[in-house]
Coordinates of C-alpha atoms in Angstrom, one line a residue:
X1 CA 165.6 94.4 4.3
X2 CA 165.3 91.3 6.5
X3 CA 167.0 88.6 4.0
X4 CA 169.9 91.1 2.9
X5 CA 170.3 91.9 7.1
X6 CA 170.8 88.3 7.4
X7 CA 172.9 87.4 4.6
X8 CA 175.2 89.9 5.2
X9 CA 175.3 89.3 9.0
X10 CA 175.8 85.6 8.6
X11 CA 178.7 86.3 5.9
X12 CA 180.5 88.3 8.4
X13 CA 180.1 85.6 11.2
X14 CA 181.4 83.1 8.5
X15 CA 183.9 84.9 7.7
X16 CA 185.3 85.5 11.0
X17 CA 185.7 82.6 12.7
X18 CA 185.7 79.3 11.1
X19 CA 184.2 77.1 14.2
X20 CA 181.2 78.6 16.7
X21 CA 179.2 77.1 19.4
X22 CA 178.9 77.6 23.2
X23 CA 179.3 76.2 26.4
X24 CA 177.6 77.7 29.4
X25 CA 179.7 80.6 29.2
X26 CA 178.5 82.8 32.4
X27 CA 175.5 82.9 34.7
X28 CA 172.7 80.9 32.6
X29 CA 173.0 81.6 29.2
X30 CA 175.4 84.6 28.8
X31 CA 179.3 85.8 28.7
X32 CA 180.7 87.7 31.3
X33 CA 180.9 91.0 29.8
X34 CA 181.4 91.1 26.1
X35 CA 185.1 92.0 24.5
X36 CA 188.2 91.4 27.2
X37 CA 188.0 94.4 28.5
X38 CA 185.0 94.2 30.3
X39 CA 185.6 90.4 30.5
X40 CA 188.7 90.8 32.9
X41 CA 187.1 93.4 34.9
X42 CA 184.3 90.9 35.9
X43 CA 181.8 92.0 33.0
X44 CA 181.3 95.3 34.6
X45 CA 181.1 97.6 31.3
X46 CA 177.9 100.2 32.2
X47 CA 179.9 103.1 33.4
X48 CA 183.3 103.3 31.5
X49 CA 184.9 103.3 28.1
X50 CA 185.0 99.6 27.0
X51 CA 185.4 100.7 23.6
X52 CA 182.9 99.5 20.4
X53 CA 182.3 96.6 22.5
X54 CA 180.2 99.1 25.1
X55 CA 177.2 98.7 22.7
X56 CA 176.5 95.6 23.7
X57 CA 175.5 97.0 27.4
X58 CA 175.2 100.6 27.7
X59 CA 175.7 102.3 24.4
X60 CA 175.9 105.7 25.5
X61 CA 179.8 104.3 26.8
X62 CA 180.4 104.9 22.9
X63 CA 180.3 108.9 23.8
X64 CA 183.1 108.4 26.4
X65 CA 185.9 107.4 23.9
X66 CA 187.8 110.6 21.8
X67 CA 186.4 111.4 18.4
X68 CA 187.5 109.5 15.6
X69 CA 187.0 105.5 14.1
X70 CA 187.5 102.5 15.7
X71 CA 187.5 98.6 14.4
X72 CA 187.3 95.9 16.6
X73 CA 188.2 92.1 15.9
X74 CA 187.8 89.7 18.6
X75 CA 187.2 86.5 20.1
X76 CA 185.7 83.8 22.7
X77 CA 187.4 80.6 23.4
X78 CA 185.3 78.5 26.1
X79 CA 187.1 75.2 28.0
X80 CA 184.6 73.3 30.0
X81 CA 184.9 70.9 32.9
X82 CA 181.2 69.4 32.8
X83 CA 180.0 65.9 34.0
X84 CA 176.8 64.3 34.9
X85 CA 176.7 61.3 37.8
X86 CA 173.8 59.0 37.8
X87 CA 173.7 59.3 41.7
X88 CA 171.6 55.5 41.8
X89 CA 174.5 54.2 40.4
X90 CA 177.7 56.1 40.7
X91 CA 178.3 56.2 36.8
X92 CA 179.1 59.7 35.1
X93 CA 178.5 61.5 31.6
X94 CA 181.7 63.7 30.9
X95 CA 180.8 66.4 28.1
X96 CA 183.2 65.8 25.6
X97 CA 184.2 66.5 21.9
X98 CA 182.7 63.4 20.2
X99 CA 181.4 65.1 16.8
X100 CA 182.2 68.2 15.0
X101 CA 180.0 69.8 16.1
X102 CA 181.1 71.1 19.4
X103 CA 184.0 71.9 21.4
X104 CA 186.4 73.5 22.2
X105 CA 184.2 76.4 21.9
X106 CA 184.8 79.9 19.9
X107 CA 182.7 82.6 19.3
X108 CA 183.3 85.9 17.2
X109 CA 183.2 90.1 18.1
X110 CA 183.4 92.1 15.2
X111 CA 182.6 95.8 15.6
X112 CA 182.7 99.3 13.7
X113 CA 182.6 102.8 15.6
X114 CA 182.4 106.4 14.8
X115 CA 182.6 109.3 17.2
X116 CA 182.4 113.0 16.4
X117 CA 182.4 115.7 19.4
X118 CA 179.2 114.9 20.3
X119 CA 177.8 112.3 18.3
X120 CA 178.7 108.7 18.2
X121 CA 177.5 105.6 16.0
X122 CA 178.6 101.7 16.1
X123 CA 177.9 98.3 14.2
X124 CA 178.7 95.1 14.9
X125 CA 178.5 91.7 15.4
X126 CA 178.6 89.7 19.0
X127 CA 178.0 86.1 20.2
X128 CA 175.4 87.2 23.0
X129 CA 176.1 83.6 25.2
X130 CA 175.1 80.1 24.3
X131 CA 175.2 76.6 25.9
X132 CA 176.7 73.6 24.8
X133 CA 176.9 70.0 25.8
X134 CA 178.2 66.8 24.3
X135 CA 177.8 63.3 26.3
X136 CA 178.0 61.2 22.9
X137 CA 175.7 58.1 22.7
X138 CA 177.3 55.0 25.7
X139 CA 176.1 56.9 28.7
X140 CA 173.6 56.4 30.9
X141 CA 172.2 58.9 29.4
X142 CA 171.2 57.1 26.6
X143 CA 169.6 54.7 28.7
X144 CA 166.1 54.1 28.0
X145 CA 163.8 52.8 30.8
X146 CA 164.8 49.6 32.3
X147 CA 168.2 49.4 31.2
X148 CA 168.1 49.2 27.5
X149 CA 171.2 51.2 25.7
X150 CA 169.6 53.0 22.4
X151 CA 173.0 53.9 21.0
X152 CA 171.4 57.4 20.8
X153 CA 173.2 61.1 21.6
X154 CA 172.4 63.1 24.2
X155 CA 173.7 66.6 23.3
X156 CA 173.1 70.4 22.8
X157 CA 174.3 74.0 21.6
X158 CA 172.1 76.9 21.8
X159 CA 173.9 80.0 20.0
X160 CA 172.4 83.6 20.2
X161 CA 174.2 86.3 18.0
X162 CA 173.6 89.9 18.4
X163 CA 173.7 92.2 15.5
X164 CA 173.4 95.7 17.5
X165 CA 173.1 99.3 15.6
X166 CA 173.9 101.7 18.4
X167 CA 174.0 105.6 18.5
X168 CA 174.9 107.8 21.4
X169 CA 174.3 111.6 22.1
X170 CA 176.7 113.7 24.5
X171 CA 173.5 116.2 26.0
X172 CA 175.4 118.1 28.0
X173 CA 178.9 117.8 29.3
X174 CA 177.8 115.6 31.8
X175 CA 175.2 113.6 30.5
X176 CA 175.2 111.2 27.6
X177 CA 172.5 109.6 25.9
X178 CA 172.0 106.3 24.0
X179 CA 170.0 103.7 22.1
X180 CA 170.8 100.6 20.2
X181 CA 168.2 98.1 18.0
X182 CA 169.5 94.7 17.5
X183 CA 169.1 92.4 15.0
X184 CA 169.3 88.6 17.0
X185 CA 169.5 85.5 15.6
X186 CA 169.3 82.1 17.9
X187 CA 170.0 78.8 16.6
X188 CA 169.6 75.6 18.6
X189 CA 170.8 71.7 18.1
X190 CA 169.3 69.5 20.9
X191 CA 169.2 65.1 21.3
X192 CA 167.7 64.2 23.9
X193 CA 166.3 60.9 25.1
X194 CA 163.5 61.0 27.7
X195 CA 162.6 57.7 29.5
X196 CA 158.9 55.9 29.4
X197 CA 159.1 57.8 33.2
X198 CA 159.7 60.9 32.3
X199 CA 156.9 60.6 28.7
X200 CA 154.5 59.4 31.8
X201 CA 154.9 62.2 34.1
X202 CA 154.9 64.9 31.4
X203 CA 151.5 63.0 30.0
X204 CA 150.1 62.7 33.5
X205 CA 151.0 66.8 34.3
X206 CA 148.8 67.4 31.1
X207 CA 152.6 68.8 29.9
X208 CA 152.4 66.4 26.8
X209 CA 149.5 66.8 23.9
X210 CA 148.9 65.5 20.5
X211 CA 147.9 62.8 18.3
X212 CA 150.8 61.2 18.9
X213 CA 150.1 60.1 22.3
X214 CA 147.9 57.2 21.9
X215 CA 150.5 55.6 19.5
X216 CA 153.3 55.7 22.3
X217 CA 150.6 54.6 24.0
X218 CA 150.2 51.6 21.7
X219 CA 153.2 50.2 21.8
X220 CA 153.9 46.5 23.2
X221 CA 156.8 47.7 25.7
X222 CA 157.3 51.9 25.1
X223 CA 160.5 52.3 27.1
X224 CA 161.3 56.3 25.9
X225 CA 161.3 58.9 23.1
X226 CA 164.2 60.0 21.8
X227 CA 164.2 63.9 19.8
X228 CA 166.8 64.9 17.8
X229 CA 167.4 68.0 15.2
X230 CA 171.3 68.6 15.2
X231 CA 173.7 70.2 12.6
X232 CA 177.3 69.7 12.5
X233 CA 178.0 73.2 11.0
X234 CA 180.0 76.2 12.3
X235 CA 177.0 78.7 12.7
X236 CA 173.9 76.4 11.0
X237 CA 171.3 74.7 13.8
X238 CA 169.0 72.1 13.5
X239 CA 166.2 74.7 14.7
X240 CA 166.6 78.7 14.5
X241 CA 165.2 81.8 14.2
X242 CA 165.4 85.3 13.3
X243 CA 164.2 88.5 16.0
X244 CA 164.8 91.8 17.1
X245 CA 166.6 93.3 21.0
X246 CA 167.7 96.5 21.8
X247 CA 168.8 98.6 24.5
X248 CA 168.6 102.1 25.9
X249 CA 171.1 104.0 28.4
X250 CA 173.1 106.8 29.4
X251 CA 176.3 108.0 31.6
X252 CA 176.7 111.1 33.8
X253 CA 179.9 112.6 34.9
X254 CA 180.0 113.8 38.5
X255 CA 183.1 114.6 38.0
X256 CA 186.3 114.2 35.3
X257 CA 187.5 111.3 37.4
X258 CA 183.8 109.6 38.8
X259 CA 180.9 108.3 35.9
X260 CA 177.7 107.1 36.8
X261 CA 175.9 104.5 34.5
X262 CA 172.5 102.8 33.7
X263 CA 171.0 100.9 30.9
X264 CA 168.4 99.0 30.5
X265 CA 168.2 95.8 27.6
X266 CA 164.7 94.8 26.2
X267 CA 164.0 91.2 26.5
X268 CA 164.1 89.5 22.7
X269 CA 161.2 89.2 20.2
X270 CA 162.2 86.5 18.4
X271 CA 160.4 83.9 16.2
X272 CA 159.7 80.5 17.2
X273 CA 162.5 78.5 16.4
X274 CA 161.6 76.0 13.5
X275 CA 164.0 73.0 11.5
X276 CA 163.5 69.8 10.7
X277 CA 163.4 66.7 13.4
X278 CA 163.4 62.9 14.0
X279 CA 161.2 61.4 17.0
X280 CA 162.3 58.4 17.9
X281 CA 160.2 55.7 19.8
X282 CA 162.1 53.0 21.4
X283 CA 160.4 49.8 22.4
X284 CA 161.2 46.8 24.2
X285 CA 160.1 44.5 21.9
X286 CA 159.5 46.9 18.5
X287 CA 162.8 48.5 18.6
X288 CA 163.4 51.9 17.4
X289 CA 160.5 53.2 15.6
X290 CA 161.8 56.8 14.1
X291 CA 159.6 59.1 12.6
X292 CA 160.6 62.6 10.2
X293 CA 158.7 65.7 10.6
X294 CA 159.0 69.1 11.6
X295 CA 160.0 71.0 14.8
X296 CA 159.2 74.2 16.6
X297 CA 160.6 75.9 20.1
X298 CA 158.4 78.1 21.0
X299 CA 158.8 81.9 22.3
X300 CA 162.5 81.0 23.7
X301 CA 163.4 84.5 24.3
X302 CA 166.7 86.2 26.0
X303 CA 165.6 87.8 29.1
X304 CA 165.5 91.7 29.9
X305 CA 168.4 93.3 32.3
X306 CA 169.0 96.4 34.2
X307 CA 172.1 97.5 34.3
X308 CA 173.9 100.3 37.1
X309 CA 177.7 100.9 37.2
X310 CA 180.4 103.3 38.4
X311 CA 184.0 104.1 37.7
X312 CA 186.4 105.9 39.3
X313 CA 189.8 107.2 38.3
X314 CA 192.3 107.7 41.3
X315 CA 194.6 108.7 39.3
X316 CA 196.1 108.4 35.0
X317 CA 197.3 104.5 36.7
X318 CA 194.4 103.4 38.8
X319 CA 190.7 102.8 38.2
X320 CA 188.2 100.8 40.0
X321 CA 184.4 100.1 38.5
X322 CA 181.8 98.6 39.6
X323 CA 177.6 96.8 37.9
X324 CA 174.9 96.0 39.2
X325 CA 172.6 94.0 37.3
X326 CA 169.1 92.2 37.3
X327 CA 168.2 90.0 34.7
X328 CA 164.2 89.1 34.5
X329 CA 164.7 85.4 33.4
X330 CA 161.1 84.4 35.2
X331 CA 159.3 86.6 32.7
X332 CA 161.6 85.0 29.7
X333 CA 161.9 80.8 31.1
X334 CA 158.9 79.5 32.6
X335 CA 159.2 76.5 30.2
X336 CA 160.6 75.4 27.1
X337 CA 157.7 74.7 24.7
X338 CA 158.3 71.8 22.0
X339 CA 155.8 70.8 19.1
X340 CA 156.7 68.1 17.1
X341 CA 154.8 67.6 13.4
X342 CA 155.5 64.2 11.6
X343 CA 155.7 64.4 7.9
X344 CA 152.5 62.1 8.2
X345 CA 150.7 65.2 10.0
X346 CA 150.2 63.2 13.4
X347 CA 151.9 65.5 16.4
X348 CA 153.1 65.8 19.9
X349 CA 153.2 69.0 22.2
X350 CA 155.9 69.0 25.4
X351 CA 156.2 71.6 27.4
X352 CA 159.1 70.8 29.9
X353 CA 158.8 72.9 33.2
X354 CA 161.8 75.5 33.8
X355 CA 160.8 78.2 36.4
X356 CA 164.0 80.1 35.9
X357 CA 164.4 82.8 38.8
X358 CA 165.1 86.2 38.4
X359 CA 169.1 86.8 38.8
X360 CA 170.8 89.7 40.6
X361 CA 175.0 89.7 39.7
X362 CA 177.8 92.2 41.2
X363 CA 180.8 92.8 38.7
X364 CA 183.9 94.4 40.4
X365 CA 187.2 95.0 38.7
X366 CA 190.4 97.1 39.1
X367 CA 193.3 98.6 36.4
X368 CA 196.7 99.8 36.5
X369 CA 198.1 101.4 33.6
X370 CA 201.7 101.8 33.3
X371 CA 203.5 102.7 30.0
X372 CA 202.0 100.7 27.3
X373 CA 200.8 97.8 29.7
X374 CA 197.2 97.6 31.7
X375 CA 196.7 95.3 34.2
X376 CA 193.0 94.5 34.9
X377 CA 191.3 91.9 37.4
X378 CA 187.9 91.4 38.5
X379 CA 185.3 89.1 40.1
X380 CA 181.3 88.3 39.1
X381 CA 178.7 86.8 41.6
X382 CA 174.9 86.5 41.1
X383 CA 172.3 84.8 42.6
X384 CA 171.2 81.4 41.0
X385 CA 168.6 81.2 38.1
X386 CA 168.0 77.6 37.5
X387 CA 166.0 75.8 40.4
X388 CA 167.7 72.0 40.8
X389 CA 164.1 70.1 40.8
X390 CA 163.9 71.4 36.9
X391 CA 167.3 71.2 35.6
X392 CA 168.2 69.0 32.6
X393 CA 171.7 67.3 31.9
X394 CA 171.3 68.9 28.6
X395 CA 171.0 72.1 29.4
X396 CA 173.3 72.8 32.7
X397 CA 173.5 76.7 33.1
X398 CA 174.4 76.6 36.7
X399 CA 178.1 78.0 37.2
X400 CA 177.3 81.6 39.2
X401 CA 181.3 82.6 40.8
X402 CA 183.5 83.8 38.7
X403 CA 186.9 85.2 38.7
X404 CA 188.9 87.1 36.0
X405 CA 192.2 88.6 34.9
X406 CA 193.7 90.4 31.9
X407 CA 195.8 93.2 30.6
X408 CA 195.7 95.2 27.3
X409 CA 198.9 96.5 25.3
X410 CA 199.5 99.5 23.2
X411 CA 201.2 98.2 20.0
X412 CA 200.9 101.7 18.2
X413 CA 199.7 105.1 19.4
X414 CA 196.4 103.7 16.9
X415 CA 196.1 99.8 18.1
X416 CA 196.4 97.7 20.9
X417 CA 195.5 93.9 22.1
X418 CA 193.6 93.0 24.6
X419 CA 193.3 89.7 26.7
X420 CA 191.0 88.2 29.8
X421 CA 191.1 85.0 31.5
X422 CA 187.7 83.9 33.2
X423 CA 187.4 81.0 35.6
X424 CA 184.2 79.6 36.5
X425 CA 184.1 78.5 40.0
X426 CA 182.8 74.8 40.0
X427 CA 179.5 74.3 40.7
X428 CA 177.6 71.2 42.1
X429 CA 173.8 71.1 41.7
X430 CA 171.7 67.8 42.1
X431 CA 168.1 66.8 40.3
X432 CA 165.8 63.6 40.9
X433 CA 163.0 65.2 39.8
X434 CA 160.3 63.8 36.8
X435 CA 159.8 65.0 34.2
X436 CA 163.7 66.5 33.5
X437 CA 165.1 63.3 34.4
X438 CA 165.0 59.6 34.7
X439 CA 168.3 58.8 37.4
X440 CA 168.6 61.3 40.2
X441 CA 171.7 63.1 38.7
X442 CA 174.5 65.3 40.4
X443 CA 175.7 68.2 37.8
X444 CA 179.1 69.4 38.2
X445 CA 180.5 72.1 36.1
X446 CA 183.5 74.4 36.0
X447 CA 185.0 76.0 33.1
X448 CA 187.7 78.6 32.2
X449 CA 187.1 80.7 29.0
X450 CA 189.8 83.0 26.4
X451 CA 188.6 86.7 25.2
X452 CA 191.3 88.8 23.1
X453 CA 191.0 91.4 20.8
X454 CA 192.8 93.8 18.4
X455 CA 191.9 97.0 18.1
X456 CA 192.8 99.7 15.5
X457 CA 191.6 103.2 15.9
X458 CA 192.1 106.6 13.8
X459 CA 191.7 109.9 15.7
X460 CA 190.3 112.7 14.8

């Protein structure tokens, strides 16, 4: 069941969108809300009818729609603003496309659902979040210790995709019930050069093990270690893994114009991430020494999230909704756990401190319906997860403000578009800290990101 899940799931990806990756897309690792209609209302989505694209937070929502199919084809389009300043020395890193294999960023939706009076199934397929990063190979960045340029990237893209088989159950008139089980795959591509400093520091913390050690060690004039496993392919990572998610919820009518919501996602159980790698030890004297083998992240999981919403209907024009969300990174991010195997058998085990926090994030939105047209705005705040003593160039998560817009159109009585605009407040956060970096560094990222969707449905 497994290898025909995942051929079949990839297939689809493939087939629906010919270039995917991620920036940092919301708060840490994830969108804000999932289709454009819960994207321009601030990602709120746990107490109304977002459509198909409700399984992917509550999917009891999939009872709130009228009976009758519903196909859903969609997509991400992420534009980032990121740069990294080497504080010491007033030079900066700009993220940038320099390979294929990232920006700008896209990422499908793809969705089936089937509602009967009081029954209501959905399938589909949904880039979860991601991160992304590109800083080429002439920054400082690529700076080993003591000035000496190694001509070597410094980039990333993390991808998670969500395969979700939901089912919801209208109990009573009020209440409705629902479940999902996801299939998840997460890939990752990572280079990243760490300076003799920062290979110290880890070494010294007891955060680096292996055989491997001693023969840094043993170099005449070890200035850093560089890792890369990268793939310049649409959906392919240097590293990935196969797992399984889920989520449970419901919705309860108070009244025909008033819903209450809550659901609750399961943090992932998903495989340690394996692929193939290159370390590469640069010395002073030596040069670059590079060495094949195999690598593995370990127990990188998607964190768990609670989930409480309300809508209200003023009227057939106006509607205002409201989440309430808090996602458990601390249990999922303490650190990000890295063992390296050389094809000769000799290795080297990093564990590279995180301490995410756990996150709590307010969505608010608003829509007018007139005619054919809605009109739907919104805002997101959370706290922040990422601390600034543990945060790597690579892997800047920080933006937590966001702002959104949007409107949807009825082309047919059976189909409609949908669009939202998100804008990422920038966000300025500074690190000087070994082990995660070498130069005290000043992060500062903004970004603005494109959702739309076509939707065709056939009542009952």
């Amino acid at each position: 069941m497994q290898f025909n899940l995942k051929s079949s799931v990839m297939g689809v990806a493939l087939a629906g969108v010919s270039y995917t990756a991620l920036a940092t897309t919301s708060d840490v690792y994830r969108f804000v809300g999932h289709g454009p209609v819960s994207g321009a209302l601030g990602g709120a989505a746990t107490a109304f009818d977002v459509g198909a694209a409700g399984m992917m937070t509550n999917p009891a929502t999939l009872s709130l729609g009228k009976p009758g199919e519903e196909m859903h084809l969609g997509m991400d389009v992420i534009f980032t603003d990121l740069s990294i300043k080497n504080t010491a020395t007033g030079e900066s890193a700009k993220s940038k496309e320099h390979s294929s294999n990232r920006g700008p960023y896209a990422a499908p939706q793809m969705a089936y659902a089937y509602r009967a009076e009081r029954f209501a199934f959905g399938i589909g397929a949904f880039a979860r979040g991601g991160v992304g990063t590109e800083y080429g190979k002439d920054s400082f960045l690529s700076r080993a210790t003591g000035g000496l340029d190694t001509g070597l990237e410094n980039s990333s893209r993390l991808l998670t995709l969500n395969i979700p088989m939901a089912a919801s159950f209208q109990m009573t008139d009020s209440l409705a019930v629902g479940a999902s089980v996801d299939a998840v795959w997460q890939g990752l591509n990572l280079d990243m050069l760490l300076g003799a400093d920062q290979v110290g520091s880890l070494i010294g913390a007891g955060r680096a093990q292996g055989s491997l050690i001693p023969v840094l060690g043993g170099l005449p004039d070890m200035r850093g270690a560089h890792l890369s496993f990268t793939k310049n392919e649409p959906i392919a990572s240097g590293a990935d893994a196969w797992g399984w998610g889920g989520k449970i919820g419901l919705t309860y009518k108070v009244s025909k114009d008033t819903i209450l919501g809550a659901s609750y996602v399961l943090e992932t159980h998903l495989d340690d991430m394996t692929g193939s790698a290159t370390l590469t030890a640069i010395d002073g004297l030596v040069g670059q020494v590079k060495l094949d083998g195999k690598i593995r992240i370990k127990d990188f999981q998607s964190p768990a999230q609670l989930n409480f919403g309300i809508s209200h209907r003023f009227d057939d024009q106006w509607m205002v909704v409201a989440d309430i969300s808090r996602v458990f990174w601390k249990h999922a991010v303490k650190d990000i756990h890295v063992s390296f195997v050389s094809n000769a058998g000799q290795n080297i085990d990093i564990d590279l401190p995180q301490n995410y926090k756990d996150q709590t994030a307010l969505s608010l939105g608003v829509a007018y319906t007139s005619g054919k047209w809605t009109l739907r705005g919104g805002a997101r705040v959370t706290t922040q997860a990422l601390r600034s003593d543990t945060v790597l160039a690579v892997i800047p998560a920080i933006p937590n403000r966001f702002g959104t817009l949007g409107f949807g159109y009825q082309l047919t009585p059976m189909s409609s578009f949908d669009f939202a605009w998100t804008h990422s407040f920038k966000k300025t956060m500074q690190n000087s800290s070994l082990p995660n970096t070498s130069a005290p560094i000043e992060i500062n990222h903004a970004q603005d990101s494109a959702t739309f969707a076509f939707t065709y449905r056939f009542w009952v």
